[in-house]
Amino acid sequence: MSSEITLLVNPTAGRGRGAHAAQPAASALRAAGFSVRTVLGADAADALARLRGAVREGTGAVIAVGGDGVVSLALQALAGTPVPLGVVAVGTGNDFARGLGLPVRDPARAGRLAAEALKEGRTRALDLGRVVRGSSRPESGPTWYGTVLCSGFDSRVNERGSRTRLRAGRFTYDLAMLAELASLAPVRYRLTLDDGEPVETEATLVAVGNGPSYGGGMRICADAVPDDGLLDVTVVGDCGRAGLLKVFPRVYKGTHLSHPKVTVHRAAKVTLEAVGLTAWADGEPVGPLPVTTECVPAALRLLA
């Protein structure tokens, strides 16, 4: 393994925490005997191109410094390769790190953990979700994700939240949700699990989880396990505004799964079809439905 480690840094993550977090992470790696190369990029596309170049050149590992957005970017370059990923989670959501029990908003500890794992050759094989149809980035192949792909009410909330100038973590998501409630209406979905027969249903949202949470700790797919070879599919039926407001507080603990309007399926491949919806994954836009996503076992090596 190369002794050069690549730091992928989002300097604006967590309202500026990303820039400050890179220094203790780099210090921990250098103290462990590794050299450090930092990738910033003029924008996401440039950063991804630079990161892919580092992977081709044989970097020993990639350490993503920021939130779920920078982790998502790293997955596009690392999925299916032997190069391991470390995470210094200092964003607003940090669902990828939280779901895996990694340090959150503790860059010094996260940096030491990554350095120790590298020294000891300690990695964990993780599954990833792969969107094989409907990707908004066809020129770069499939879209990979580690947490949750969402569609419906939650994806519309994501869209609204991404347009707002307010950046206040979970509070931003909550405000966007309240705004979207005004136009809440069930969506007619066509859902296909593995190679089964398509099922049509009216639902408020359908979420497909490789990991348990999105939106800064909302455990929408609470029982999802990122190394079991399956995706958890949470379907929230037509529950109306009042019903959704009752279910919503339970999502943070994952107790919504027992609600009569919520059903959970598990499958290795999921196709979602609906009119007028955009899928989001790891908090990033994927593309309009229909989309097909599949679980790819052991697609990522995680430093842990």
CSV table of C-alpha atoms in Angstrom, one decimal:
chain,number,residue,atom,x,y,z
A,1,MET,CA,0.0,0.0,0.0
A,2,SER,CA,1.2,3.5,-0.9
A,3,SER,CA,2.2,5.7,2.1
A,4,GLU,CA,0.6,8.7,0.4
A,5,ILE,CA,-2.9,9.3,1.7
A,6,THR,CA,-5.4,11.6,0.0
A,7,LEU,CA,-7.5,14.0,2.0
A,8,LEU,CA,-10.7,15.0,0.1
A,9,VAL,CA,-11.9,18.2,1.8
A,10,ASN,CA,-15.1,20.2,1.6
A,11,PRO,CA,-14.0,23.4,3.2
A,12,THR,CA,-17.6,24.7,3.5
A,13,ALA,CA,-19.0,21.6,5.3
A,14,GLY,CA,-20.6,22.2,8.6
A,15,ARG,CA,-20.6,26.0,8.1
A,16,GLY,CA,-16.8,26.1,7.8
A,17,ARG,CA,-15.9,23.1,10.0
A,18,GLY,CA,-14.5,21.2,7.1
A,19,ALA,CA,-11.5,23.6,6.6
A,20,HIS,CA,-10.6,23.4,10.2
A,21,ALA,CA,-11.0,19.7,10.5
A,22,ALA,CA,-8.5,18.9,7.8
A,23,GLN,CA,-5.6,20.0,9.9
A,24,PRO,CA,-5.9,17.6,12.9
A,25,ALA,CA,-6.7,14.7,10.5
A,26,ALA,CA,-3.6,15.5,8.4
A,27,SER,CA,-1.5,15.8,11.6
A,28,ALA,CA,-2.6,12.4,12.8
A,29,LEU,CA,-1.8,10.8,9.5
A,30,ARG,CA,1.7,12.4,9.3
A,31,ALA,CA,2.4,11.4,12.9
A,32,ALA,CA,1.7,7.8,11.9
A,33,GLY,CA,4.3,8.0,9.1
A,34,PHE,CA,2.1,8.8,6.1
A,35,SER,CA,2.4,11.6,3.6
A,36,VAL,CA,-0.7,13.6,2.9
A,37,ARG,CA,-2.1,15.0,-0.4
A,38,THR,CA,-5.1,17.3,-0.2
A,39,VAL,CA,-7.8,17.4,-2.9
A,40,LEU,CA,-10.1,20.4,-2.9
A,41,GLY,CA,-11.3,21.1,-6.5
A,42,ALA,CA,-12.9,24.1,-8.0
A,43,ASP,CA,-16.3,22.4,-7.8
A,44,ALA,CA,-17.6,18.9,-7.3
A,45,ALA,CA,-16.9,17.7,-10.8
A,46,ASP,CA,-13.3,19.0,-10.6
A,47,ALA,CA,-12.8,17.4,-7.2
A,48,LEU,CA,-14.1,14.1,-8.4
A,49,ALA,CA,-11.8,14.1,-11.4
A,50,ARG,CA,-8.8,14.9,-9.2
A,51,LEU,CA,-9.8,12.1,-6.8
A,52,ARG,CA,-10.2,9.6,-9.5
A,53,GLY,CA,-6.7,10.6,-10.7
A,54,ALA,CA,-5.3,9.9,-7.2
A,55,VAL,CA,-7.0,6.5,-7.1
A,56,ARG,CA,-5.5,5.6,-10.5
A,57,GLU,CA,-2.1,6.7,-9.3
A,58,GLY,CA,-2.3,4.3,-6.4
A,59,THR,CA,-3.1,6.4,-3.3
A,60,GLY,CA,-3.1,4.3,-0.1
A,61,ALA,CA,-6.4,5.6,1.1
A,62,VAL,CA,-8.9,8.4,0.8
A,63,ILE,CA,-10.0,10.4,3.9
A,64,ALA,CA,-13.2,12.3,3.3
A,65,VAL,CA,-13.3,15.5,5.4
A,66,GLY,CA,-16.8,17.1,5.5
A,67,GLY,CA,-20.4,15.8,5.5
A,68,ASP,CA,-22.4,13.3,3.6
A,69,GLY,CA,-21.9,15.2,0.4
A,70,VAL,CA,-18.1,14.8,0.4
A,71,VAL,CA,-18.5,11.1,1.3
A,72,SER,CA,-20.9,10.7,-1.6
A,73,LEU,CA,-18.3,12.2,-3.9
A,74,ALA,CA,-15.7,9.8,-2.5
A,75,LEU,CA,-17.9,6.8,-3.2
A,76,GLN,CA,-18.1,7.6,-6.9
A,77,ALA,CA,-14.3,7.2,-7.1
A,78,LEU,CA,-13.8,4.3,-4.6
A,79,ALA,CA,-16.7,1.9,-5.2
A,80,GLY,CA,-15.4,-1.4,-6.5
A,81,THR,CA,-11.7,-0.5,-5.9
A,82,PRO,CA,-9.3,-1.8,-3.2
A,83,VAL,CA,-8.6,1.7,-2.0
A,84,PRO,CA,-10.1,2.2,1.5
A,85,LEU,CA,-12.2,5.1,2.7
A,86,GLY,CA,-11.8,7.0,6.0
A,87,VAL,CA,-14.3,9.6,7.2
A,88,VAL,CA,-13.8,12.7,9.2
A,89,ALA,CA,-17.4,13.7,9.7
A,90,VAL,CA,-17.9,17.4,10.4
A,91,GLY,CA,-20.9,18.2,8.2
A,92,THR,CA,-24.5,19.0,9.2
A,93,GLY,CA,-26.0,15.6,8.6
A,94,ASN,CA,-23.2,13.0,9.0
A,95,ASP,CA,-25.6,10.1,8.5
A,96,PHE,CA,-23.0,7.9,6.8
A,97,ALA,CA,-20.6,8.1,9.8
A,98,ARG,CA,-23.4,8.0,12.4
A,99,GLY,CA,-24.8,4.8,11.0
A,100,LEU,CA,-21.4,3.1,11.1
A,101,GLY,CA,-20.6,4.3,14.7
A,102,LEU,CA,-17.7,6.5,13.5
A,103,PRO,CA,-16.8,9.7,15.4
A,104,VAL,CA,-19.0,12.7,14.5
A,105,ARG,CA,-17.6,16.3,14.8
A,106,ASP,CA,-14.5,15.1,16.5
A,107,PRO,CA,-11.8,15.5,13.7
A,108,ALA,CA,-8.8,14.7,15.9
A,109,ARG,CA,-10.3,11.4,17.1
A,110,ALA,CA,-11.5,10.5,13.6
A,111,GLY,CA,-8.1,11.3,12.2
A,112,ARG,CA,-6.4,9.1,14.8
A,113,LEU,CA,-8.8,6.2,14.1
A,114,ALA,CA,-8.1,6.4,10.4
A,115,ALA,CA,-4.3,6.5,11.0
A,116,GLU,CA,-4.5,3.5,13.3
A,117,ALA,CA,-6.6,1.5,10.9
A,118,LEU,CA,-4.2,2.2,8.1
A,119,LYS,CA,-1.2,1.2,10.2
A,120,GLU,CA,-2.9,-2.1,11.2
A,121,GLY,CA,-4.4,-2.8,7.8
A,122,ARG,CA,-7.9,-2.8,9.5
A,123,THR,CA,-10.8,-2.4,7.1
A,124,ARG,CA,-14.5,-3.3,7.0
A,125,ALA,CA,-16.2,-4.4,3.8
A,126,LEU,CA,-19.5,-2.5,3.2
A,127,ASP,CA,-22.3,-2.8,0.7
A,128,LEU,CA,-23.3,0.1,-1.4
A,129,GLY,CA,-26.4,1.0,-3.3
A,130,ARG,CA,-25.9,1.4,-7.1
A,131,VAL,CA,-28.4,3.3,-9.2
A,132,VAL,CA,-28.1,1.6,-12.6
A,133,ARG,CA,-30.9,3.5,-14.3
A,134,GLY,CA,-32.1,7.1,-13.9
A,135,SER,CA,-28.7,8.5,-12.9
A,136,SER,CA,-28.2,12.2,-13.5
A,137,ARG,CA,-24.5,11.5,-14.3
A,138,PRO,CA,-24.6,9.0,-17.1
A,139,GLU,CA,-21.3,10.2,-18.4
A,140,SER,CA,-19.6,9.0,-15.2
A,141,GLY,CA,-21.4,5.7,-14.9
A,142,PRO,CA,-23.8,4.6,-12.1
A,143,THR,CA,-24.5,6.6,-9.0
A,144,TRP,CA,-23.3,5.0,-5.8
A,145,TYR,CA,-24.7,5.7,-2.3
A,146,GLY,CA,-24.1,4.5,1.2
A,147,THR,CA,-27.1,5.7,3.2
A,148,VAL,CA,-30.6,6.2,1.7
A,149,LEU,CA,-32.2,6.8,-1.7
A,150,CYS,CA,-35.4,8.7,-1.2
A,151,SER,CA,-38.4,9.6,-3.4
A,152,GLY,CA,-41.7,11.3,-2.7
A,153,PHE,CA,-42.4,13.8,0.1
A,154,ASP,CA,-38.8,13.4,1.5
A,155,SER,CA,-37.1,14.0,-1.8
A,156,ARG,CA,-39.3,17.1,-2.3
A,157,VAL,CA,-38.2,18.3,1.1
A,158,ASN,CA,-34.6,17.8,0.0
A,159,GLU,CA,-35.2,19.8,-3.1
A,160,ARG,CA,-36.7,22.7,-1.1
A,161,GLY,CA,-34.0,22.5,1.6
A,162,SER,CA,-31.2,22.7,-1.0
A,163,ARG,CA,-32.7,25.9,-2.5
A,164,THR,CA,-32.9,27.7,0.8
A,165,ARG,CA,-30.1,30.1,1.9
A,166,LEU,CA,-30.5,29.0,5.5
A,167,ARG,CA,-28.1,26.3,6.6
A,168,ALA,CA,-29.0,25.0,10.0
A,169,GLY,CA,-28.7,21.3,9.8
A,170,ARG,CA,-31.7,19.3,10.8
A,171,PHE,CA,-33.7,22.5,11.5
A,172,THR,CA,-33.4,23.3,7.7
A,173,TYR,CA,-34.9,20.0,6.9
A,174,ASP,CA,-37.7,20.5,9.4
A,175,LEU,CA,-38.6,23.9,8.0
A,176,ALA,CA,-38.6,22.5,4.5
A,177,MET,CA,-40.9,19.7,5.6
A,178,LEU,CA,-43.4,22.1,7.1
A,179,ALA,CA,-43.5,24.1,3.8
A,180,GLU,CA,-44.0,21.0,1.8
A,181,LEU,CA,-46.9,19.9,4.0
A,182,ALA,CA,-49.1,22.6,2.4
A,183,SER,CA,-49.1,20.7,-0.9
A,184,LEU,CA,-48.9,17.1,0.4
A,185,ALA,CA,-50.6,14.6,-1.8
A,186,PRO,CA,-50.1,10.8,-2.2
A,187,VAL,CA,-48.1,9.6,-5.1
A,188,ARG,CA,-49.0,6.6,-7.3
A,189,TYR,CA,-46.0,4.3,-7.3
A,190,ARG,CA,-45.1,1.2,-9.2
A,191,LEU,CA,-42.7,-0.8,-7.1
A,192,THR,CA,-40.8,-3.9,-8.2
A,193,LEU,CA,-38.7,-5.9,-5.8
A,194,ASP,CA,-36.0,-8.1,-7.2
A,195,ASP,CA,-37.6,-10.0,-10.2
A,196,GLY,CA,-41.1,-10.1,-8.7
A,197,GLU,CA,-44.2,-8.7,-10.2
A,198,PRO,CA,-44.7,-4.9,-10.1
A,199,VAL,CA,-47.0,-3.7,-7.3
A,200,GLU,CA,-48.9,-0.4,-7.6
A,201,THR,CA,-49.5,1.6,-4.4
A,202,GLU,CA,-50.3,5.1,-3.3
A,203,ALA,CA,-47.7,6.3,-0.9
A,204,THR,CA,-46.4,9.5,0.8
A,205,LEU,CA,-42.8,8.3,0.2
A,206,VAL,CA,-40.7,5.3,-0.6
A,207,ALA,CA,-37.1,5.2,0.8
A,208,VAL,CA,-34.5,2.6,-0.1
A,209,GLY,CA,-31.8,2.2,2.5
A,210,ASN,CA,-28.4,0.7,2.5
A,211,GLY,CA,-27.9,2.4,5.8
A,212,PRO,CA,-30.5,3.5,8.5
A,213,SER,CA,-30.8,7.3,8.4
A,214,TYR,CA,-30.9,10.5,6.4
A,215,GLY,CA,-31.6,14.1,7.0
A,216,GLY,CA,-29.3,14.4,10.0
A,217,GLY,CA,-30.5,11.3,12.1
A,218,MET,CA,-33.9,10.5,10.7
A,219,ARG,CA,-33.9,6.7,11.0
A,220,ILE,CA,-36.3,6.1,8.0
A,221,CYS,CA,-34.8,2.6,7.3
A,222,ALA,CA,-34.0,2.0,11.0
A,223,ASP,CA,-33.2,-1.7,10.6
A,224,ALA,CA,-31.0,-1.4,7.5
A,225,VAL,CA,-27.6,-3.2,7.8
A,226,PRO,CA,-24.9,-2.0,5.4
A,227,ASP,CA,-23.2,-5.4,5.0
A,228,ASP,CA,-26.1,-7.9,4.7
A,229,GLY,CA,-26.4,-7.8,0.9
A,230,LEU,CA,-29.9,-6.3,0.9
A,231,LEU,CA,-31.6,-3.0,0.8
A,232,ASP,CA,-34.4,-2.0,3.2
A,233,VAL,CA,-37.4,-0.5,1.5
A,234,THR,CA,-39.6,1.7,3.7
A,235,VAL,CA,-43.0,2.6,2.3
A,236,VAL,CA,-45.0,5.3,4.1
A,237,GLY,CA,-48.6,5.0,2.8
A,238,ASP,CA,-51.2,7.7,2.3
A,239,CYS,CA,-51.5,9.0,5.9
A,240,GLY,CA,-52.5,12.7,5.2
A,241,ARG,CA,-51.1,15.7,6.9
A,242,ALA,CA,-52.3,14.9,10.4
A,243,GLY,CA,-51.0,11.3,10.1
A,244,LEU,CA,-47.6,12.4,8.8
A,245,LEU,CA,-47.2,14.9,11.6
A,246,LYS,CA,-47.9,12.1,14.1
A,247,VAL,CA,-45.5,9.7,12.4
A,248,PHE,CA,-42.7,12.2,11.8
A,249,PRO,CA,-41.4,12.6,15.4
A,250,ARG,CA,-41.1,8.8,15.7
A,251,VAL,CA,-38.6,8.7,12.7
A,252,TYR,CA,-35.7,10.0,14.8
A,253,LYS,CA,-35.9,6.9,17.0
A,254,GLY,CA,-37.0,4.5,14.3
A,255,THR,CA,-40.2,3.6,16.0
A,256,HIS,CA,-42.3,4.7,13.0
A,257,LEU,CA,-41.8,1.2,11.5
A,258,SER,CA,-44.5,-0.2,13.7
A,259,HIS,CA,-47.1,2.3,12.4
A,260,PRO,CA,-49.9,0.7,10.4
A,261,LYS,CA,-49.3,3.0,7.5
A,262,VAL,CA,-45.6,1.9,7.2
A,263,THR,CA,-44.5,-1.2,5.6
A,264,VAL,CA,-40.9,-2.5,5.2
A,265,HIS,CA,-39.5,-4.8,2.5
A,266,ARG,CA,-36.0,-6.2,1.8
A,267,ALA,CA,-34.6,-6.8,-1.6
A,268,ALA,CA,-31.3,-6.9,-3.5
A,269,LYS,CA,-32.8,-4.8,-6.4
A,270,VAL,CA,-35.6,-2.2,-6.3
A,271,THR,CA,-37.3,-0.4,-9.2
A,272,LEU,CA,-39.3,2.7,-8.4
A,273,GLU,CA,-41.6,4.3,-11.0
A,274,ALA,CA,-43.7,7.4,-10.5
A,275,VAL,CA,-44.5,10.6,-12.4
A,276,GLY,CA,-43.0,13.9,-11.4
A,277,LEU,CA,-40.5,12.8,-8.8
A,278,THR,CA,-36.8,13.1,-8.4
A,279,ALA,CA,-34.7,10.6,-6.5
A,280,TRP,CA,-32.1,11.8,-4.0
A,281,ALA,CA,-29.4,9.6,-2.4
A,282,ASP,CA,-26.9,10.5,0.3
A,283,GLY,CA,-28.5,14.0,0.2
A,284,GLU,CA,-27.6,14.5,-3.5
A,285,PRO,CA,-29.9,14.5,-6.5
A,286,VAL,CA,-29.8,11.3,-8.6
A,287,GLY,CA,-32.4,11.9,-11.3
A,288,PRO,CA,-36.0,11.6,-12.2
A,289,LEU,CA,-38.0,8.4,-11.6
A,290,PRO,CA,-38.1,5.7,-12.8
A,291,VAL,CA,-34.9,4.5,-11.1
A,292,THR,CA,-33.5,1.0,-10.5
A,293,THR,CA,-31.1,0.6,-7.6
A,294,GLU,CA,-29.3,-2.6,-6.5
A,295,CYS,CA,-27.2,-3.6,-3.5
A,296,VAL,CA,-23.6,-4.4,-4.4
A,297,PRO,CA,-22.1,-6.5,-1.6
A,298,ALA,CA,-18.6,-5.5,-0.3
A,299,ALA,CA,-18.3,-2.6,-2.8
A,300,LEU,CA,-16.4,-0.5,-0.4
A,301,ARG,CA,-13.5,-0.9,2.1
A,302,LEU,CA,-13.9,1.3,5.2
A,303,LEU,CA,-11.2,2.2,7.6
A,304,ALA,CA,-12.7,1.4,11.0
